[in-house]
Amino acid sequence: MRSRETSTPCARKGCKYPFTEEAIFCSACKGSYHPTCSDLTPEAFKLSLQTAHAWKCENCLKFDATGDPVQPNKSYIITYVTSNPNKLRETLEILGEQYSTLFKSLDIDLPEYQGTAEEIAILKCRFAAEQIDGPVLVEDTGLGFDALKGLPGPYIKWFLKAVGAEGASYFKFLPLTLFTENSL
């Protein structure tokens, strides 16, 4: 995959944005895509600039190397990316044991992305899928206080590290205190 500036429109269906950055080219159909339209993580995009890795767009991925359609009913093992072995067990308790053969657990060091909870989860999932070259399940959590307008949200790990246990205990009184102050 080679990336370069282009004046060609993005090949992703529905994309109307002009190129203001480098484009990624599908090795099969030769269409050019914005990095965000390519569904690559920022790390994978940077890596693509340094290597000749063959990248395929979503439409071309529907066909295997021989040109035959990929079988949508083919059973794949879903990798649950987590450092906590109990998460897979808990997930299977919810789904039911009949799904236990469809999952395996693997610990991968995932980057700490910035953005909304949804954006972070999507980027982590894409990164993990690229690392194992297959379907993945990634869990990402956050904690938001209404009194703080949803903060710290997905940054709970950083937040707890910054304020410590003593500082975090202060927040159990915050909503009541703010409500009382606002009602005066």
PDB file of C-alpha atoms in Angstrom:
ATOM      1  CA  MET A   1       0.000   0.000   0.000  1.00  0.00           C
ATOM      2  CA  ARG A   2       1.455   3.323  -1.007  1.00  0.00           C
ATOM      3  CA  SER A   3       0.081   6.610   0.243  1.00  0.00           C
ATOM      4  CA  ARG A   4       0.413   9.963  -1.460  1.00  0.00           C
ATOM      5  CA  GLU A   5      -1.421  13.222  -2.045  1.00  0.00           C
ATOM      6  CA  THR A   6      -4.218  12.864  -4.617  1.00  0.00           C
ATOM      7  CA  SER A   7      -6.834  14.986  -6.352  1.00  0.00           C
ATOM      8  CA  THR A   8      -8.993  11.915  -7.052  1.00  0.00           C
ATOM      9  CA  PRO A   9     -12.238  11.770  -5.031  1.00  0.00           C
ATOM     10  CA  CYS A  10     -12.522   9.306  -2.162  1.00  0.00           C
ATOM     11  CA  ALA A  11     -13.811   5.916  -3.311  1.00  0.00           C
ATOM     12  CA  ARG A  12     -15.875   5.291  -0.150  1.00  0.00           C
ATOM     13  CA  LYS A  13     -19.544   5.358  -1.083  1.00  0.00           C
ATOM     14  CA  GLY A  14     -21.169   8.537   0.187  1.00  0.00           C
ATOM     15  CA  CYS A  15     -17.934  10.416   0.974  1.00  0.00           C
ATOM     16  CA  LYS A  16     -18.098  13.954  -0.397  1.00  0.00           C
ATOM     17  CA  TYR A  17     -15.009  15.375   1.296  1.00  0.00           C
ATOM     18  CA  PRO A  18     -12.010  16.543  -0.755  1.00  0.00           C
ATOM     19  CA  PHE A  19      -8.564  15.208   0.056  1.00  0.00           C
ATOM     20  CA  THR A  20      -6.633  17.515   2.360  1.00  0.00           C
ATOM     21  CA  GLU A  21      -4.324  14.749   3.537  1.00  0.00           C
ATOM     22  CA  GLU A  22      -2.638  11.684   2.149  1.00  0.00           C
ATOM     23  CA  ALA A  23      -4.746   8.952   0.600  1.00  0.00           C
ATOM     24  CA  ILE A  24      -4.650   5.189   0.980  1.00  0.00           C
ATOM     25  CA  PHE A  25      -4.994   3.125  -2.174  1.00  0.00           C
ATOM     26  CA  CYS A  26      -6.757  -0.246  -2.305  1.00  0.00           C
ATOM     27  CA  SER A  27      -4.388  -2.867  -3.727  1.00  0.00           C
ATOM     28  CA  ALA A  28      -7.283  -4.606  -5.506  1.00  0.00           C
ATOM     29  CA  CYS A  29      -9.528  -1.898  -7.029  1.00  0.00           C
ATOM     30  CA  LYS A  30      -6.943   0.944  -6.860  1.00  0.00           C
ATOM     31  CA  GLY A  31      -9.524   3.286  -5.273  1.00  0.00           C
ATOM     32  CA  SER A  32      -8.189   6.103  -3.098  1.00  0.00           C
ATOM     33  CA  TYR A  33      -9.529   6.568   0.444  1.00  0.00           C
ATOM     34  CA  HIS A  34      -9.187   9.093   3.263  1.00  0.00           C
ATOM     35  CA  PRO A  35      -7.397   7.516   6.249  1.00  0.00           C
ATOM     36  CA  THR A  36     -10.652   7.768   8.238  1.00  0.00           C
ATOM     37  CA  CYS A  37     -12.682   6.256   5.377  1.00  0.00           C
ATOM     38  CA  SER A  38     -10.254   3.320   5.244  1.00  0.00           C
ATOM     39  CA  ASP A  39     -11.198   2.094   8.749  1.00  0.00           C
ATOM     40  CA  LEU A  40      -7.496   1.888   9.647  1.00  0.00           C
ATOM     41  CA  THR A  41      -6.286   2.918  13.068  1.00  0.00           C
ATOM     42  CA  PRO A  42      -3.869   5.871  13.187  1.00  0.00           C
ATOM     43  CA  GLU A  43      -1.037   3.406  13.960  1.00  0.00           C
ATOM     44  CA  ALA A  44      -1.885   1.212  10.977  1.00  0.00           C
ATOM     45  CA  PHE A  45      -2.044   4.235   8.695  1.00  0.00           C
ATOM     46  CA  LYS A  46       1.387   5.453   9.860  1.00  0.00           C
ATOM     47  CA  LEU A  47       2.768   1.945   9.367  1.00  0.00           C
ATOM     48  CA  SER A  48       1.320   1.863   5.854  1.00  0.00           C
ATOM     49  CA  LEU A  49       3.408   4.909   4.975  1.00  0.00           C
ATOM     50  CA  GLN A  50       6.562   2.998   5.906  1.00  0.00           C
ATOM     51  CA  THR A  51       5.778  -0.390   4.330  1.00  0.00           C
ATOM     52  CA  ALA A  52       4.416  -1.824   1.120  1.00  0.00           C
ATOM     53  CA  HIS A  53       1.628  -3.705   2.934  1.00  0.00           C
ATOM     54  CA  ALA A  54      -1.289  -4.501   0.601  1.00  0.00           C
ATOM     55  CA  TRP A  55      -4.456  -2.908   1.978  1.00  0.00           C
ATOM     56  CA  LYS A  56      -7.920  -3.733   0.613  1.00  0.00           C
ATOM     57  CA  CYS A  57     -11.064  -1.646   0.899  1.00  0.00           C
ATOM     58  CA  GLU A  58     -14.252  -3.011   2.457  1.00  0.00           C
ATOM     59  CA  ASN A  59     -15.761  -3.923  -0.930  1.00  0.00           C
ATOM     60  CA  CYS A  60     -12.657  -5.809  -2.058  1.00  0.00           C
ATOM     61  CA  LEU A  61     -12.422  -7.657   1.273  1.00  0.00           C
ATOM     62  CA  LYS A  62     -15.693  -9.368   0.355  1.00  0.00           C
ATOM     63  CA  PHE A  63     -13.671 -11.456  -2.117  1.00  0.00           C
ATOM     64  CA  ASP A  64     -10.806 -13.809  -1.301  1.00  0.00           C
ATOM     65  CA  ALA A  65      -7.455 -13.998  -3.114  1.00  0.00           C
ATOM     66  CA  THR A  66      -8.915 -16.181  -5.887  1.00  0.00           C
ATOM     67  CA  GLY A  67     -11.656 -13.651  -6.627  1.00  0.00           C
ATOM     68  CA  ASP A  68     -14.359 -15.835  -5.098  1.00  0.00           C
ATOM     69  CA  PRO A  69     -16.831 -14.236  -2.679  1.00  0.00           C
ATOM     70  CA  VAL A  70     -15.967 -14.620   0.995  1.00  0.00           C
ATOM     71  CA  GLN A  71     -18.458 -16.966   2.625  1.00  0.00           C
ATOM     72  CA  PRO A  72     -20.538 -14.892   5.058  1.00  0.00           C
ATOM     73  CA  ASN A  73     -21.811 -17.954   6.931  1.00  0.00           C
ATOM     74  CA  LYS A  74     -18.312 -19.238   7.671  1.00  0.00           C
ATOM     75  CA  SER A  75     -17.782 -19.633  11.407  1.00  0.00           C
ATOM     76  CA  TYR A  76     -14.998 -17.514  12.895  1.00  0.00           C
ATOM     77  CA  ILE A  77     -13.517 -17.562  16.385  1.00  0.00           C
ATOM     78  CA  ILE A  78     -14.021 -14.182  18.077  1.00  0.00           C
ATOM     79  CA  THR A  79     -11.053 -13.083  20.158  1.00  0.00           C
ATOM     80  CA  TYR A  80     -12.031 -11.289  23.352  1.00  0.00           C
ATOM     81  CA  VAL A  81      -9.148  -8.871  23.878  1.00  0.00           C
ATOM     82  CA  THR A  82      -8.711  -8.443  27.620  1.00  0.00           C
ATOM     83  CA  SER A  83      -6.109  -8.803  30.340  1.00  0.00           C
ATOM     84  CA  ASN A  84      -8.821 -10.076  32.704  1.00  0.00           C
ATOM     85  CA  PRO A  85      -9.522 -13.810  32.214  1.00  0.00           C
ATOM     86  CA  ASN A  86     -12.801 -13.483  34.134  1.00  0.00           C
ATOM     87  CA  LYS A  87     -14.333 -11.176  31.507  1.00  0.00           C
ATOM     88  CA  LEU A  88     -14.710 -13.989  28.975  1.00  0.00           C
ATOM     89  CA  ARG A  89     -16.279 -16.219  31.619  1.00  0.00           C
ATOM     90  CA  GLU A  90     -18.732 -13.448  32.571  1.00  0.00           C
ATOM     91  CA  THR A  91     -19.577 -12.822  28.916  1.00  0.00           C
ATOM     92  CA  LEU A  92     -20.284 -16.504  28.328  1.00  0.00           C
ATOM     93  CA  GLU A  93     -22.497 -16.592  31.430  1.00  0.00           C
ATOM     94  CA  ILE A  94     -24.595 -13.858  29.814  1.00  0.00           C
ATOM     95  CA  LEU A  95     -24.614 -15.311  26.287  1.00  0.00           C
ATOM     96  CA  GLY A  96     -24.887 -18.959  27.275  1.00  0.00           C
ATOM     97  CA  GLU A  97     -22.490 -21.883  27.098  1.00  0.00           C
ATOM     98  CA  GLN A  98     -23.639 -22.753  23.559  1.00  0.00           C
ATOM     99  CA  TYR A  99     -21.421 -19.853  22.400  1.00  0.00           C
ATOM    100  CA  SER A 100     -18.292 -20.954  24.295  1.00  0.00           C
ATOM    101  CA  THR A 101     -16.717 -22.501  21.179  1.00  0.00           C
ATOM    102  CA  LEU A 102     -16.986 -19.182  19.308  1.00  0.00           C
ATOM    103  CA  PHE A 103     -14.756 -17.215  21.702  1.00  0.00           C
ATOM    104  CA  LYS A 104     -11.186 -17.215  22.918  1.00  0.00           C
ATOM    105  CA  SER A 105      -9.410 -14.720  25.158  1.00  0.00           C
ATOM    106  CA  LEU A 106      -6.143 -12.933  24.397  1.00  0.00           C
ATOM    107  CA  ASP A 107      -4.233 -10.168  26.180  1.00  0.00           C
ATOM    108  CA  ILE A 108      -2.998  -7.507  23.735  1.00  0.00           C
ATOM    109  CA  ASP A 109      -1.500  -4.206  24.831  1.00  0.00           C
ATOM    110  CA  LEU A 110      -3.927  -1.663  23.347  1.00  0.00           C
ATOM    111  CA  PRO A 111      -3.040   2.013  22.814  1.00  0.00           C
ATOM    112  CA  GLU A 112      -4.718   4.673  24.957  1.00  0.00           C
ATOM    113  CA  TYR A 113      -6.730   6.673  22.438  1.00  0.00           C
ATOM    114  CA  GLN A 114      -8.342  10.090  22.917  1.00  0.00           C
ATOM    115  CA  GLY A 115     -11.939  10.860  21.965  1.00  0.00           C
ATOM    116  CA  THR A 116     -15.455   9.932  22.960  1.00  0.00           C
ATOM    117  CA  ALA A 117     -16.146   6.541  24.529  1.00  0.00           C
ATOM    118  CA  GLU A 118     -17.524   5.321  21.189  1.00  0.00           C
ATOM    119  CA  GLU A 119     -14.529   6.594  19.185  1.00  0.00           C
ATOM    120  CA  ILE A 120     -12.094   5.011  21.635  1.00  0.00           C
ATOM    121  CA  ALA A 121     -13.881   1.645  21.534  1.00  0.00           C
ATOM    122  CA  ILE A 122     -13.939   1.661  17.715  1.00  0.00           C
ATOM    123  CA  LEU A 123     -10.227   2.502  17.458  1.00  0.00           C
ATOM    124  CA  LYS A 124      -9.277  -0.144  20.023  1.00  0.00           C
ATOM    125  CA  CYS A 125     -11.371  -2.736  18.210  1.00  0.00           C
ATOM    126  CA  ARG A 126      -9.809  -1.888  14.843  1.00  0.00           C
ATOM    127  CA  PHE A 127      -6.298  -1.978  16.316  1.00  0.00           C
ATOM    128  CA  ALA A 128      -6.909  -5.370  17.947  1.00  0.00           C
ATOM    129  CA  ALA A 129      -8.478  -6.803  14.774  1.00  0.00           C
ATOM    130  CA  GLU A 130      -5.424  -5.724  12.778  1.00  0.00           C
ATOM    131  CA  GLN A 131      -3.078  -7.279  15.347  1.00  0.00           C
ATOM    132  CA  ILE A 132      -4.725 -10.707  15.286  1.00  0.00           C
ATOM    133  CA  ASP A 133      -6.091 -10.497  11.723  1.00  0.00           C
ATOM    134  CA  GLY A 134      -9.580 -11.582  12.701  1.00  0.00           C
ATOM    135  CA  PRO A 135     -12.795 -10.669  14.508  1.00  0.00           C
ATOM    136  CA  VAL A 136     -12.474  -9.265  18.030  1.00  0.00           C
ATOM    137  CA  LEU A 137     -14.506  -8.128  20.998  1.00  0.00           C
ATOM    138  CA  VAL A 138     -13.092  -5.243  23.045  1.00  0.00           C
ATOM    139  CA  GLU A 139     -14.642  -3.848  26.200  1.00  0.00           C
ATOM    140  CA  ASP A 140     -13.979  -0.265  27.212  1.00  0.00           C
ATOM    141  CA  THR A 141     -15.664   1.407  30.158  1.00  0.00           C
ATOM    142  CA  GLY A 142     -15.991   4.869  31.583  1.00  0.00           C
ATOM    143  CA  LEU A 143     -17.527   6.676  34.519  1.00  0.00           C
ATOM    144  CA  GLY A 144     -19.362   9.961  34.249  1.00  0.00           C
ATOM    145  CA  PHE A 145     -20.698  12.265  36.932  1.00  0.00           C
ATOM    146  CA  ASP A 146     -23.768  14.310  35.988  1.00  0.00           C
ATOM    147  CA  ALA A 147     -22.499  17.144  38.187  1.00  0.00           C
ATOM    148  CA  LEU A 148     -19.291  17.210  36.116  1.00  0.00           C
ATOM    149  CA  LYS A 149     -21.170  17.035  32.793  1.00  0.00           C
ATOM    150  CA  GLY A 150     -20.133  13.440  32.140  1.00  0.00           C
ATOM    151  CA  LEU A 151     -16.511  13.733  33.224  1.00  0.00           C
ATOM    152  CA  PRO A 152     -14.207  11.866  33.488  1.00  0.00           C
ATOM    153  CA  GLY A 153     -15.992   9.563  31.005  1.00  0.00           C
ATOM    154  CA  PRO A 154     -13.572   7.237  29.194  1.00  0.00           C
ATOM    155  CA  TYR A 155     -10.625   8.842  31.021  1.00  0.00           C
ATOM    156  CA  ILE A 156     -11.482   7.250  34.384  1.00  0.00           C
ATOM    157  CA  LYS A 157      -8.115   5.449  34.594  1.00  0.00           C
ATOM    158  CA  TRP A 158      -6.194   8.733  34.163  1.00  0.00           C
ATOM    159  CA  PHE A 159      -8.635  10.549  36.462  1.00  0.00           C
ATOM    160  CA  LEU A 160      -8.225   8.068  39.337  1.00  0.00           C
ATOM    161  CA  LYS A 161      -4.463   8.123  38.926  1.00  0.00           C
ATOM    162  CA  ALA A 162      -4.465  11.937  39.067  1.00  0.00           C
ATOM    163  CA  VAL A 163      -6.770  12.405  42.087  1.00  0.00           C
ATOM    164  CA  GLY A 164      -5.928   9.195  43.952  1.00  0.00           C
ATOM    165  CA  ALA A 165      -8.226   7.236  46.247  1.00  0.00           C
ATOM    166  CA  GLU A 166      -8.589  10.119  48.688  1.00  0.00           C
ATOM    167  CA  GLY A 167      -9.529  12.572  45.940  1.00  0.00           C
ATOM    168  CA  ALA A 168     -11.978  10.115  44.382  1.00  0.00           C
ATOM    169  CA  SER A 169     -13.795   9.709  47.704  1.00  0.00           C
ATOM    170  CA  TYR A 170     -14.593  13.447  47.611  1.00  0.00           C
ATOM    171  CA  PHE A 171     -16.771  12.923  44.530  1.00  0.00           C
ATOM    172  CA  LYS A 172     -19.354  10.830  46.351  1.00  0.00           C
ATOM    173  CA  PHE A 173     -20.455  14.097  47.989  1.00  0.00           C
ATOM    174  CA  LEU A 174     -20.148  16.272  44.884  1.00  0.00           C
ATOM    175  CA  PRO A 175     -23.615  15.803  43.325  1.00  0.00           C
ATOM    176  CA  LEU A 176     -25.357  16.521  46.641  1.00  0.00           C
ATOM    177  CA  THR A 177     -23.128  19.530  47.336  1.00  0.00           C
ATOM    178  CA  LEU A 178     -23.627  20.994  43.865  1.00  0.00           C
ATOM    179  CA  PHE A 179     -27.358  20.377  44.040  1.00  0.00           C
ATOM    180  CA  THR A 180     -27.517  22.108  47.417  1.00  0.00           C
ATOM    181  CA  GLU A 181     -25.438  25.072  46.187  1.00  0.00           C
ATOM    182  CA  ASN A 182     -27.498  25.408  43.008  1.00  0.00           C
ATOM    183  CA  SER A 183     -30.764  25.315  44.909  1.00  0.00           C
ATOM    184  CA  LEU A 184     -29.845  28.280  47.150  1.00  0.00           C
TER     185      LEU A 184
END
